[in-house]
């Protein structure tokens, strides 16, 4: 996620929605704003944490470790096979990250541990990357180890994270020929991946607490003392799941539950306004996220899938997961009783966003090509509008939780 445009201003959007929702009837589940809903809201938050957030960050941490193993194999034994494994591992980890972005109100956010800014900033600082590669090559010529993961973790966000590893692995939507990677690039790739691994594991540990992850995860978390210190220096974001499920620091259960809607609304707005509309309007391909792998439209759809998981509950990476059932307790289930019209609108708009973002690639185009060639404007505008409307709908949820 780009570091700017981080917070959504809901005021105007809320005013726009008043007329649409003021006539909606509220029935069942207790009257919003009363103590009758406290136990219900608590159960929704518990389900949200246990069935959506925790599995998502666990999957991300595991995918990052697989990426580390694949990139280390590529470094030591470069071949077509290890290159394919490394690029596939990057893609798996990337999906796991993008499907978490509806939860950026927690430890990962800019106002907290800023894992988001550290792991997912773009555009890259290409000149700085080239200079670092020169330094690595020189060090290696002198028999020195090159860049280490601990050094990489301290570097500027624009030269590490998902997008520098993507840059080292991909060109024009395809994995690079293995012979194109220099020893310095393979060194940089492994060091940057170590930094990424620590950030992904940090996100998981920060949400659930170090005592509640596996011994392997604890070992990885403690590999870098600076990572451990970063969490220790921000105790309000340690074991954040417990804070959310006990409403610690929140004025009410409704206030805590509104985090789900705020997080969903913010990423919906960002997908439309920042990730899609801004680079297209400016005709700047360098501002297209994930443009080396041409994975942008999948990124954006995964962001919307993150919203769907947050709202409906559970952890679904793709909607074709046959036999999967959403949990009974969710924000959607509550609104289906408290404000059924709004719930119906939100669910329909989520699916509309997924469909319209996919349509941007009409003609089997990547978003990079769409921006570069300034085509499919109708589809771009439709997707931007749908995302903005989804953000507006989520801005109306807080009123039902007071």
Coordinates of N, CA and C in Angstrom, one line a residue, residues 107-344:
X107 N -2.0 -3.3 14.4 CA -0.6 -3.1 14.5 C 0.1 -2.8 13.2
X108 N -0.4 -3.2 12.1 CA 0.3 -3.1 10.8 C 0.3 -1.6 10.3
X109 N -0.7 -0.8 10.8 CA -0.9 0.5 10.2 C 0.2 1.5 10.4
X110 N 0.1 2.6 9.7 CA 1.1 3.7 9.7 C 1.2 4.3 11.1
X111 N 0.1 4.4 11.8 CA 0.1 5.0 13.2 C 0.5 4.1 14.2
X112 N 0.8 2.8 13.9 CA 1.2 1.8 14.8 C 2.6 1.4 14.5
X113 N 2.8 0.1 14.1 CA 4.2 -0.4 13.8 C 4.6 0.0 12.4
X114 N 3.7 0.5 11.6 CA 4.0 0.8 10.2 C 4.6 -0.3 9.4
X115 N 4.2 -1.5 9.6 CA 4.6 -2.6 8.8 C 4.1 -2.4 7.4
X116 N 3.0 -1.9 7.2 CA 2.4 -1.6 5.9 C 3.4 -0.7 5.1
X117 N 3.8 0.4 5.7 CA 4.7 1.3 5.0 C 6.1 0.7 4.7
X118 N 6.5 -0.2 5.6 CA 7.8 -0.8 5.5 C 7.9 -1.9 4.5
X119 N 6.7 -2.6 4.3 CA 6.7 -3.8 3.5 C 6.1 -3.5 2.1
X120 N 5.4 -2.4 1.9 CA 4.6 -2.3 0.7 C 4.6 -0.9 0.1
X121 N 5.7 -0.2 0.3 CA 5.8 1.2 -0.3 C 6.2 1.1 -1.8
X122 N 5.6 2.0 -2.6 CA 6.0 2.1 -4.0 C 5.6 3.5 -4.4
X123 N 6.2 4.0 -5.5 CA 7.1 3.4 -6.4 C 8.5 3.2 -5.7
X124 N 9.3 2.4 -6.2 CA 10.6 2.1 -5.7 C 11.6 3.3 -6.0
X125 N 12.6 3.4 -5.2 CA 13.7 4.3 -5.5 C 14.8 3.6 -6.3
X126 N 14.6 3.6 -7.6 CA 15.4 2.8 -8.5 C 16.9 3.2 -8.4
X127 N 17.2 4.4 -8.4 CA 18.6 4.9 -8.3 C 19.2 4.3 -7.0
X128 N 18.5 4.3 -5.9 CA 19.0 3.8 -4.7 C 19.2 2.3 -4.7
X129 N 18.4 1.6 -5.4 CA 18.5 0.2 -5.6 C 19.7 -0.1 -6.4
X130 N 19.9 0.6 -7.5 CA 21.1 0.4 -8.3 C 22.4 0.7 -7.5
X131 N 22.4 1.7 -6.7 CA 23.6 2.0 -5.9 C 23.9 0.9 -4.9
X132 N 22.8 0.4 -4.3 CA 23.0 -0.7 -3.3 C 23.5 -1.9 -4.0
X133 N 23.1 -2.2 -5.2 CA 23.6 -3.4 -6.0 C 25.1 -3.2 -6.3
X134 N 25.5 -2.0 -6.6 CA 26.9 -1.7 -6.9 C 27.7 -1.9 -5.6
X135 N 27.2 -1.5 -4.5 CA 27.9 -1.7 -3.2 C 28.0 -3.2 -2.9
X136 N 26.9 -3.9 -3.1 CA 27.0 -5.4 -2.8 C 28.0 -6.0 -3.7
X137 N 28.0 -5.7 -5.0 CA 28.9 -6.3 -5.9 C 30.4 -6.0 -5.5
X138 N 30.6 -4.8 -5.1 CA 32.0 -4.5 -4.7 C 32.4 -5.2 -3.5
X139 N 31.5 -5.3 -2.5 CA 31.8 -6.0 -1.3 C 32.0 -7.5 -1.6
X140 N 31.3 -8.1 -2.4 CA 31.4 -9.5 -2.8 C 32.7 -9.8 -3.5
X141 N 33.1 -8.8 -4.3 CA 34.4 -8.9 -5.0 C 35.6 -8.9 -4.0
X142 N 35.4 -8.2 -2.9 CA 36.4 -8.1 -1.8 C 36.3 -9.3 -0.8
X143 N 35.4 -10.2 -1.1 CA 35.2 -11.4 -0.2 C 34.4 -11.2 1.0
X144 N 33.6 -10.1 1.0 CA 32.7 -9.7 2.1 C 31.3 -10.3 1.8
X145 N 30.5 -10.4 2.8 CA 29.2 -11.1 2.6 C 28.2 -10.4 1.8
X146 N 28.3 -9.1 1.6 CA 27.3 -8.3 0.9 C 26.3 -7.8 1.9
X147 N 25.1 -7.6 1.4 CA 24.0 -7.1 2.3 C 23.4 -8.2 3.1
X148 N 23.2 -7.9 4.4 CA 22.5 -8.8 5.3 C 21.1 -8.4 5.5
X149 N 20.3 -9.4 6.0 CA 18.9 -9.1 6.3 C 18.7 -8.0 7.3
X150 N 19.5 -8.1 8.4 CA 19.4 -7.1 9.4 C 19.7 -5.7 8.9
X151 N 20.7 -5.6 8.0 CA 21.0 -4.3 7.4 C 19.8 -3.8 6.5
X152 N 19.2 -4.8 5.8 CA 18.1 -4.5 4.9 C 16.9 -4.0 5.7
X153 N 16.7 -4.6 6.8 CA 15.5 -4.2 7.6 C 15.6 -2.7 8.1
X154 N 16.8 -2.2 8.2 CA 17.0 -0.8 8.6 C 17.0 0.2 7.4
X155 N 16.9 -0.3 6.2 CA 16.9 0.6 5.0 C 15.6 1.2 4.8
X156 N 15.6 2.2 3.9 CA 14.4 2.9 3.5 C 13.4 2.0 2.9
X157 N 12.1 2.2 3.2 CA 11.0 1.3 2.7 C 11.0 1.2 1.2
X158 N 11.4 2.2 0.5 CA 11.3 2.2 -1.0 C 12.4 1.4 -1.6
X159 N 13.3 0.7 -0.9 CA 14.3 -0.2 -1.4 C 14.3 -1.6 -0.8
X160 N 13.2 -1.9 -0.1 CA 13.0 -3.2 0.4 C 11.5 -3.6 0.2
X161 N 11.1 -4.7 0.8 CA 9.7 -5.1 0.8 C 9.3 -5.8 -0.4
X162 N 8.0 -5.9 -0.6 CA 7.4 -6.8 -1.7 C 7.9 -6.3 -3.0
X163 N 8.0 -5.0 -3.2 CA 8.2 -4.5 -4.6 C 9.6 -4.6 -5.0
X164 N 10.6 -4.5 -4.1 CA 12.0 -4.7 -4.6 C 12.2 -6.2 -4.8
X165 N 11.6 -7.1 -4.1 CA 11.8 -8.5 -4.4 C 11.0 -8.8 -5.7
X166 N 9.9 -8.2 -5.9 CA 9.2 -8.4 -7.2 C 10.1 -7.9 -8.3
X167 N 10.7 -6.7 -8.2 CA 11.6 -6.1 -9.2 C 12.8 -7.1 -9.5
X168 N 13.3 -7.7 -8.5 CA 14.4 -8.6 -8.7 C 14.0 -9.9 -9.4
X169 N 12.7 -10.3 -9.2 CA 12.3 -11.6 -9.8 C 11.5 -11.5 -11.1
X170 N 10.9 -10.3 -11.4 CA 10.0 -10.2 -12.5 C 10.4 -9.1 -13.5
X171 N 10.1 -9.3 -14.8 CA 10.1 -8.2 -15.8 C 8.9 -8.5 -16.7
X172 N 8.2 -7.4 -17.0 CA 7.1 -7.4 -17.9 C 6.1 -8.6 -17.7
X173 N 5.8 -8.8 -16.4 CA 4.8 -9.8 -16.1 C 5.3 -11.3 -16.1
X174 N 6.6 -11.5 -16.3 CA 7.1 -12.8 -16.3 C 8.3 -12.9 -15.4
X175 N 8.6 -14.1 -14.9 CA 9.8 -14.3 -14.1 C 11.0 -14.1 -15.0
X176 N 12.0 -13.5 -14.5 CA 13.2 -13.2 -15.3 C 14.0 -14.5 -15.6
X177 N 14.7 -14.6 -16.7 CA 15.5 -15.7 -17.0 C 16.6 -15.8 -15.9
X178 N 16.8 -17.0 -15.4 CA 17.6 -17.1 -14.2 C 19.0 -16.6 -14.5
X179 N 19.5 -16.7 -15.7 CA 20.8 -16.2 -16.0 C 21.0 -14.7 -16.0
X180 N 19.9 -14.0 -15.9 CA 19.9 -12.5 -15.9 C 20.2 -12.0 -14.5
X181 N 20.0 -12.8 -13.5 CA 20.2 -12.4 -12.1 C 21.7 -12.5 -11.8
X182 N 22.3 -11.4 -11.4 CA 23.7 -11.3 -11.0 C 23.8 -11.9 -9.5
X183 N 25.0 -12.3 -9.1 CA 25.2 -12.7 -7.7 C 24.8 -11.6 -6.8
X184 N 25.1 -10.3 -7.1 CA 24.6 -9.2 -6.2 C 23.1 -9.1 -6.1
X185 N 22.4 -9.4 -7.2 CA 21.0 -9.3 -7.1 C 20.4 -10.5 -6.3
X186 N 21.0 -11.6 -6.4 CA 20.6 -12.8 -5.6 C 20.9 -12.5 -4.1
X187 N 22.0 -11.9 -3.8 CA 22.3 -11.5 -2.4 C 21.2 -10.5 -1.9
X188 N 20.9 -9.5 -2.7 CA 20.0 -8.4 -2.3 C 18.6 -9.1 -2.1
X189 N 18.2 -10.0 -3.0 CA 16.9 -10.7 -2.9 C 16.8 -11.4 -1.6
X190 N 17.8 -12.1 -1.2 CA 17.7 -12.9 0.1 C 17.7 -12.0 1.3
X191 N 18.5 -10.9 1.3 CA 18.5 -10.0 2.4 C 17.2 -9.2 2.5
X192 N 16.6 -8.8 1.4 CA 15.3 -8.1 1.4 C 14.2 -9.1 1.8
X193 N 14.4 -10.3 1.5 CA 13.4 -11.3 1.9 C 13.4 -11.6 3.4
X194 N 14.6 -11.6 3.9 CA 14.7 -11.7 5.4 C 14.0 -10.6 6.1
X195 N 14.2 -9.4 5.6 CA 13.5 -8.2 6.2 C 12.0 -8.3 6.0
X196 N 11.5 -8.8 4.9 CA 10.1 -9.0 4.7 C 9.6 -10.1 5.6
X197 N 10.3 -11.2 5.8 CA 9.9 -12.3 6.7 C 9.7 -11.7 8.1
X198 N 10.6 -10.9 8.6 CA 10.5 -10.4 9.9 C 9.3 -9.5 10.1
X199 N 9.0 -8.7 9.0 CA 7.8 -7.9 9.1 C 6.5 -8.7 9.1
X200 N 6.5 -9.7 8.3 CA 5.3 -10.6 8.2 C 5.1 -11.3 9.5
X201 N 6.1 -11.9 10.1 CA 6.0 -12.6 11.4 C 5.7 -11.6 12.5
X202 N 6.3 -10.4 12.4 CA 5.9 -9.3 13.4 C 4.5 -9.0 13.4
X203 N 3.9 -8.9 12.2 CA 2.4 -8.6 12.1 C 1.6 -9.7 12.8
X204 N 2.0 -11.0 12.6 CA 1.3 -12.1 13.2 C 1.5 -12.1 14.8
X205 N 2.7 -11.9 15.2 CA 3.0 -11.9 16.6 C 2.3 -10.7 17.3
X206 N 2.3 -9.6 16.7 CA 1.7 -8.4 17.3 C 0.2 -8.6 17.5
X207 N -0.4 -9.3 16.6 CA -1.9 -9.5 16.7 C -2.2 -10.5 17.8
X208 N -1.4 -11.6 17.8 CA -1.8 -12.7 18.7 C -1.0 -12.9 20.0
X209 N 0.2 -12.2 20.0 CA 1.1 -12.3 21.2 C 2.1 -13.4 20.9
X210 N 3.3 -13.2 21.3 CA 4.4 -14.1 21.1 C 4.1 -15.5 21.7
X211 N 3.5 -15.6 22.8 CA 3.2 -16.9 23.4 C 2.2 -17.7 22.6
X212 N 1.5 -17.1 21.7 CA 0.5 -17.9 21.0 C 0.8 -18.2 19.6
X213 N 2.1 -18.2 19.2 CA 2.6 -18.6 17.9 C 3.4 -19.9 18.1
X214 N 3.7 -20.6 17.1 CA 4.5 -21.8 17.2 C 6.0 -21.5 17.6
X215 N 6.7 -22.5 18.0 CA 8.1 -22.3 18.4 C 8.9 -21.8 17.2
X216 N 8.6 -22.3 16.0 CA 9.3 -21.8 14.8 C 9.1 -20.3 14.6
X217 N 7.8 -19.9 14.7 CA 7.6 -18.4 14.5 C 8.3 -17.6 15.6
X218 N 8.3 -18.1 16.8 CA 9.0 -17.4 17.9 C 10.5 -17.3 17.6
X219 N 11.0 -18.3 17.1 CA 12.5 -18.3 16.7 C 12.7 -17.3 15.7
X220 N 11.9 -17.2 14.6 CA 12.1 -16.3 13.5 C 11.9 -14.8 14.1
X221 N 10.9 -14.6 14.9 CA 10.6 -13.3 15.4 C 11.8 -12.8 16.2
X222 N 12.5 -13.7 16.9 CA 13.7 -13.3 17.8 C 15.0 -13.3 17.0
X223 N 15.0 -13.6 15.7 CA 16.2 -13.5 15.0 C 16.8 -12.1 14.9
X224 N 16.0 -11.2 14.9 CA 16.4 -9.8 14.7 C 16.1 -9.0 16.0
X225 N 17.0 -8.6 16.8 CA 16.7 -7.9 18.1 C 16.0 -6.5 17.8
X226 N 16.2 -5.9 16.6 CA 15.6 -4.7 16.3 C 14.1 -4.8 16.1
X227 N 13.7 -6.0 15.6 CA 12.3 -6.3 15.4 C 11.6 -6.5 16.7
X228 N 12.3 -7.2 17.6 CA 11.7 -7.4 18.9 C 11.6 -6.1 19.7
X229 N 12.6 -5.3 19.6 CA 12.6 -4.0 20.2 C 11.5 -3.1 19.7
X230 N 11.2 -3.2 18.4 CA 10.2 -2.3 17.8 C 8.8 -2.6 18.4
X231 N 8.5 -3.9 18.6 CA 7.3 -4.3 19.2 C 7.3 -3.9 20.7
X232 N 8.4 -4.1 21.4 CA 8.5 -3.8 22.8 C 8.3 -2.3 23.0
X233 N 8.7 -1.5 22.1 CA 8.6 0.0 22.2 C 7.2 0.5 21.8
X234 N 6.3 -0.4 21.4 CA 4.9 0.0 21.0 C 4.0 -1.0 21.7
X235 N 4.0 -1.0 23.0 CA 3.2 -2.1 23.7 C 1.7 -2.0 23.5
X236 N 1.2 -0.9 23.1 CA -0.3 -0.8 22.8 C -0.7 -1.7 21.7
X237 N 0.3 -2.1 20.8 CA 0.0 -2.9 19.7 C 0.5 -4.3 19.8
X238 N 0.8 -4.7 21.0 CA 1.2 -6.1 21.3 C 0.0 -6.9 21.8
X239 N -0.2 -8.0 21.2 CA -1.4 -8.9 21.5 C -2.7 -8.1 21.3
X240 N -2.7 -7.5 20.1 CA -3.8 -6.5 19.8 C -5.1 -7.3 19.7
X241 N -5.1 -8.5 19.4 CA -6.4 -9.3 19.3 C -7.1 -9.2 20.7
X242 N -6.3 -9.4 21.7 CA -6.9 -9.3 23.1 C -7.5 -8.0 23.4
X243 N -6.9 -6.9 22.9 CA -7.4 -5.6 23.1 C -8.7 -5.4 22.4
X244 N -8.8 -5.9 21.2 CA -10.0 -5.8 20.4 C -11.2 -6.6 21.0
X245 N -10.9 -7.8 21.4 CA -11.9 -8.7 21.9 C -12.3 -8.4 23.4
X246 N -11.6 -7.5 24.0 CA -12.0 -7.0 25.4 C -12.4 -5.5 25.4
X247 N -12.4 -4.9 24.2 CA -12.6 -3.5 24.0 C -11.7 -2.6 24.8
X248 N -10.5 -3.1 25.1 CA -9.6 -2.3 25.9 C -9.2 -1.0 25.0
X249 N -9.3 0.1 25.6 CA -9.0 1.3 24.9 C -10.1 1.9 24.0
X250 N -11.3 1.2 24.0 CA -12.4 1.7 23.2 C -13.5 2.1 24.2
X251 N -14.3 3.1 23.7 CA -15.4 3.6 24.6 C -16.6 2.7 24.8
X252 N -16.7 1.8 23.8 CA -17.9 0.9 23.9 C -17.6 -0.3 23.0
X253 N -18.4 -1.4 23.1 CA -18.3 -2.5 22.2 C -18.6 -2.1 20.7
X254 N -19.6 -1.2 20.6 CA -19.9 -0.7 19.2 C -18.7 0.1 18.6
X255 N -17.9 0.8 19.4 CA -16.8 1.6 19.0 C -15.7 0.6 18.5
X256 N -15.5 -0.5 19.3 CA -14.5 -1.5 18.8 C -15.0 -2.2 17.6
X257 N -16.3 -2.5 17.5 CA -16.8 -3.2 16.3 C -16.7 -2.4 15.0
X258 N -16.8 -1.0 15.2 CA -16.7 -0.1 14.1 C -15.4 -0.2 13.4
X259 N -14.3 -0.7 14.0 CA -13.0 -0.8 13.4 C -13.1 -1.6 12.1
X260 N -14.0 -2.7 12.1 CA -14.1 -3.5 10.9 C -14.6 -2.7 9.7
X261 N -15.6 -1.9 10.0 CA -16.2 -1.0 8.9 C -15.2 0.0 8.5
X262 N -14.5 0.7 9.4 CA -13.5 1.7 9.1 C -12.4 1.1 8.2
X263 N -11.9 0.0 8.7 CA -10.8 -0.6 7.9 C -11.2 -1.0 6.5
X264 N -12.4 -1.6 6.4 CA -13.0 -1.9 5.1 C -13.2 -0.7 4.2
X265 N -13.7 0.3 4.8 CA -14.0 1.6 4.0 C -12.7 2.2 3.5
X266 N -11.7 2.2 4.3 CA -10.4 2.9 4.0 C -9.8 2.2 2.8
X267 N -9.8 0.8 2.8 CA -9.1 0.1 1.7 C -9.9 0.2 0.4
X268 N -11.2 0.2 0.6 CA -12.1 0.3 -0.6 C -11.8 1.7 -1.3
X269 N -11.7 2.7 -0.5 CA -11.4 4.1 -1.1 C -10.0 4.1 -1.7
X270 N -9.1 3.5 -1.0 CA -7.7 3.5 -1.6 C -7.6 2.7 -2.9
X271 N -8.2 1.6 -3.0 CA -8.2 0.8 -4.2 C -8.7 1.7 -5.3
X272 N -9.9 2.3 -5.1 CA -10.4 3.1 -6.2 C -9.7 4.4 -6.5
X273 N -9.4 5.2 -5.5 CA -8.9 6.5 -5.7 C -7.4 6.5 -5.9
X274 N -6.7 5.7 -5.2 CA -5.2 5.7 -5.2 C -4.6 4.7 -6.1
X275 N -5.1 3.5 -6.0 CA -4.4 2.4 -6.8 C -4.9 2.3 -8.2
X276 N -6.1 2.7 -8.5 CA -6.6 2.6 -9.9 C -6.7 4.0 -10.5
X277 N -7.5 4.9 -9.9 CA -7.7 6.2 -10.6 C -6.5 7.1 -10.7
X278 N -5.7 7.2 -9.7 CA -4.5 8.1 -9.7 C -3.5 7.8 -10.8
X279 N -3.0 6.6 -10.9 CA -2.0 6.3 -11.9 C -2.6 6.5 -13.3
X280 N -3.9 6.1 -13.5 CA -4.5 6.2 -14.8 C -4.7 7.6 -15.2
X281 N -5.2 8.4 -14.3 CA -5.4 9.9 -14.6 C -4.1 10.6 -14.9
X282 N -3.0 10.2 -14.2 CA -1.7 10.9 -14.3 C -0.9 10.2 -15.5
X283 N -1.4 9.1 -16.0 CA -0.7 8.4 -17.1 C 0.7 8.0 -16.6
X284 N 0.8 7.6 -15.4 CA 2.2 7.2 -14.8 C 2.2 5.7 -14.5
X285 N 2.8 5.0 -15.4 CA 2.9 3.5 -15.2 C 3.8 3.2 -13.9
X286 N 4.7 4.1 -13.6 CA 5.6 3.8 -12.4 C 4.8 3.9 -11.1
X287 N 3.6 4.5 -11.1 CA 2.7 4.5 -9.9 C 1.8 3.3 -9.9
X288 N 1.8 2.4 -10.8 CA 1.0 1.2 -10.8 C 1.7 0.2 -9.8
X289 N 0.9 -0.2 -8.8 CA 1.4 -1.1 -7.9 C 1.6 -2.5 -8.5
X290 N 2.7 -3.2 -8.2 CA 2.9 -4.6 -8.7 C 3.0 -4.6 -10.2
X291 N 3.7 -3.6 -10.8 CA 3.7 -3.5 -12.2 C 4.9 -4.3 -12.9
X292 N 5.8 -4.8 -12.1 CA 6.8 -5.6 -12.6 C 6.3 -7.0 -12.9
X293 N 5.4 -7.5 -12.1 CA 4.8 -8.8 -12.2 C 3.5 -8.7 -13.0
X294 N 3.0 -7.5 -13.3 CA 1.7 -7.3 -13.9 C 0.6 -8.0 -13.1
X295 N 0.7 -7.9 -11.8 CA -0.2 -8.6 -10.9 C -1.2 -7.6 -10.3
X296 N -1.2 -6.4 -10.8 CA -2.0 -5.3 -10.1 C -3.4 -5.5 -9.9
X297 N -4.1 -6.0 -11.0 CA -5.6 -6.2 -10.9 C -5.9 -7.3 -9.9
X298 N -5.0 -8.3 -9.8 CA -5.2 -9.3 -8.8 C -5.0 -8.7 -7.4
X299 N -4.0 -7.9 -7.3 CA -3.8 -7.2 -6.0 C -5.1 -6.5 -5.5
X300 N -5.7 -5.7 -6.4 CA -6.9 -4.9 -6.1 C -8.1 -5.8 -5.8
X301 N -8.2 -6.9 -6.5 CA -9.3 -7.8 -6.2 C -9.1 -8.5 -4.9
X302 N -7.8 -8.8 -4.6 CA -7.5 -9.4 -3.3 C -7.8 -8.4 -2.1
X303 N -7.6 -7.1 -2.4 CA -8.0 -6.1 -1.4 C -9.5 -6.2 -1.1
X304 N -10.3 -6.3 -2.2 CA -11.7 -6.4 -2.0 C -12.1 -7.7 -1.3
X305 N -11.4 -8.8 -1.7 CA -11.7 -10.0 -1.0 C -11.4 -9.9 0.5
X306 N -10.4 -9.1 0.8 CA -10.1 -8.8 2.2 C -11.3 -8.2 2.9
X307 N -11.9 -7.2 2.2 CA -13.1 -6.6 2.7 C -14.2 -7.6 2.9
X308 N -14.4 -8.4 1.9 CA -15.4 -9.5 2.0 C -15.2 -10.4 3.2
X309 N -14.0 -10.8 3.4 CA -13.7 -11.6 4.6 C -14.0 -10.9 5.9
X310 N -13.6 -9.6 6.0 CA -13.8 -8.9 7.2 C -15.3 -8.7 7.5
X311 N -16.1 -8.5 6.4 CA -17.5 -8.2 6.6 C -18.3 -9.4 6.8
X312 N -18.1 -10.5 6.0 CA -18.9 -11.7 6.1 C -18.3 -12.7 7.1
X313 N -17.0 -12.5 7.5 CA -16.3 -13.4 8.4 C -15.7 -14.5 7.7
X314 N -14.7 -15.1 8.4 CA -13.9 -16.2 7.8 C -12.7 -15.8 7.0
X315 N -12.0 -16.8 6.5 CA -10.8 -16.6 5.7 C -10.9 -17.4 4.4
X316 N -11.3 -16.7 3.4 CA -11.5 -17.2 2.0 C -10.6 -16.5 1.1
X317 N -9.7 -17.2 0.4 CA -8.8 -16.5 -0.5 C -9.4 -16.4 -1.9
X318 N -10.3 -17.4 -2.3 CA -11.0 -17.3 -3.5 C -12.4 -17.8 -3.3
X319 N -13.4 -17.1 -3.9 CA -14.8 -17.5 -3.7 C -15.2 -18.8 -4.3
X320 N -14.3 -19.5 -5.0 CA -14.7 -20.8 -5.5 C -14.3 -21.9 -4.5
X321 N -14.0 -21.6 -3.2 CA -13.8 -22.6 -2.2 C -15.1 -23.3 -1.9
X322 N -15.2 -24.4 -2.6 CA -16.5 -25.2 -2.5 C -16.6 -25.7 -1.0
X323 N -17.9 -25.7 -0.5 CA -18.1 -26.2 0.8 C -17.8 -25.3 1.9
X324 N -17.3 -24.1 1.7 CA -16.9 -23.2 2.8 C -18.1 -22.5 3.2
X325 N -18.4 -22.4 4.5 CA -19.5 -21.6 5.0 C -19.0 -20.5 5.9
X326 N -19.6 -19.4 5.8 CA -19.2 -18.2 6.6 C -19.7 -18.4 8.0
X327 N -19.0 -17.9 9.0 CA -19.4 -18.0 10.4 C -20.7 -17.3 10.7
X328 N -21.4 -17.8 11.7 CA -22.7 -17.2 12.0 C -22.6 -15.8 12.6
X329 N -21.6 -15.5 13.3 CA -21.4 -14.2 13.9 C -20.5 -13.4 13.1
X330 N -21.0 -12.3 12.6 CA -20.2 -11.4 11.7 C -20.9 -10.0 11.7
X331 N -20.2 -9.0 11.2 CA -20.8 -7.7 11.1 C -21.9 -7.7 10.1
X332 N -21.8 -8.5 9.0 CA -22.9 -8.7 8.1 C -24.1 -9.3 8.7
X333 N -23.9 -10.3 9.5 CA -25.0 -11.0 10.2 C -25.8 -10.0 11.1
X334 N -25.1 -9.2 11.8 CA -25.7 -8.2 12.6 C -26.5 -7.2 11.8
X335 N -25.9 -6.6 10.8 CA -26.6 -5.6 10.0 C -27.8 -6.2 9.2
X336 N -27.7 -7.5 8.9 CA -28.8 -8.2 8.2 C -30.1 -8.1 9.1
X337 N -29.9 -8.0 10.4 CA -31.0 -7.8 11.3 C -31.3 -6.3 11.6
X338 N -30.2 -5.6 11.9 CA -30.3 -4.2 12.3 C -30.6 -3.2 11.2
X339 N -30.1 -3.5 10.0 CA -30.3 -2.6 8.8 C -30.2 -3.5 7.6
X340 N -31.2 -4.3 7.3 CA -31.1 -5.3 6.2 C -30.8 -4.6 4.8
X341 N -31.4 -3.4 4.6 CA -31.1 -2.8 3.3 C -29.7 -2.5 3.1
X342 N -29.0 -1.9 4.2 CA -27.6 -1.6 4.1 C -26.8 -2.8 3.9
X343 N -27.1 -3.9 4.6 CA -26.3 -5.2 4.5 C -26.4 -5.7 3.0
X344 N -27.6 -5.6 2.5 CA -27.8 -6.1 1.1 C -27.0 -5.2 0.1

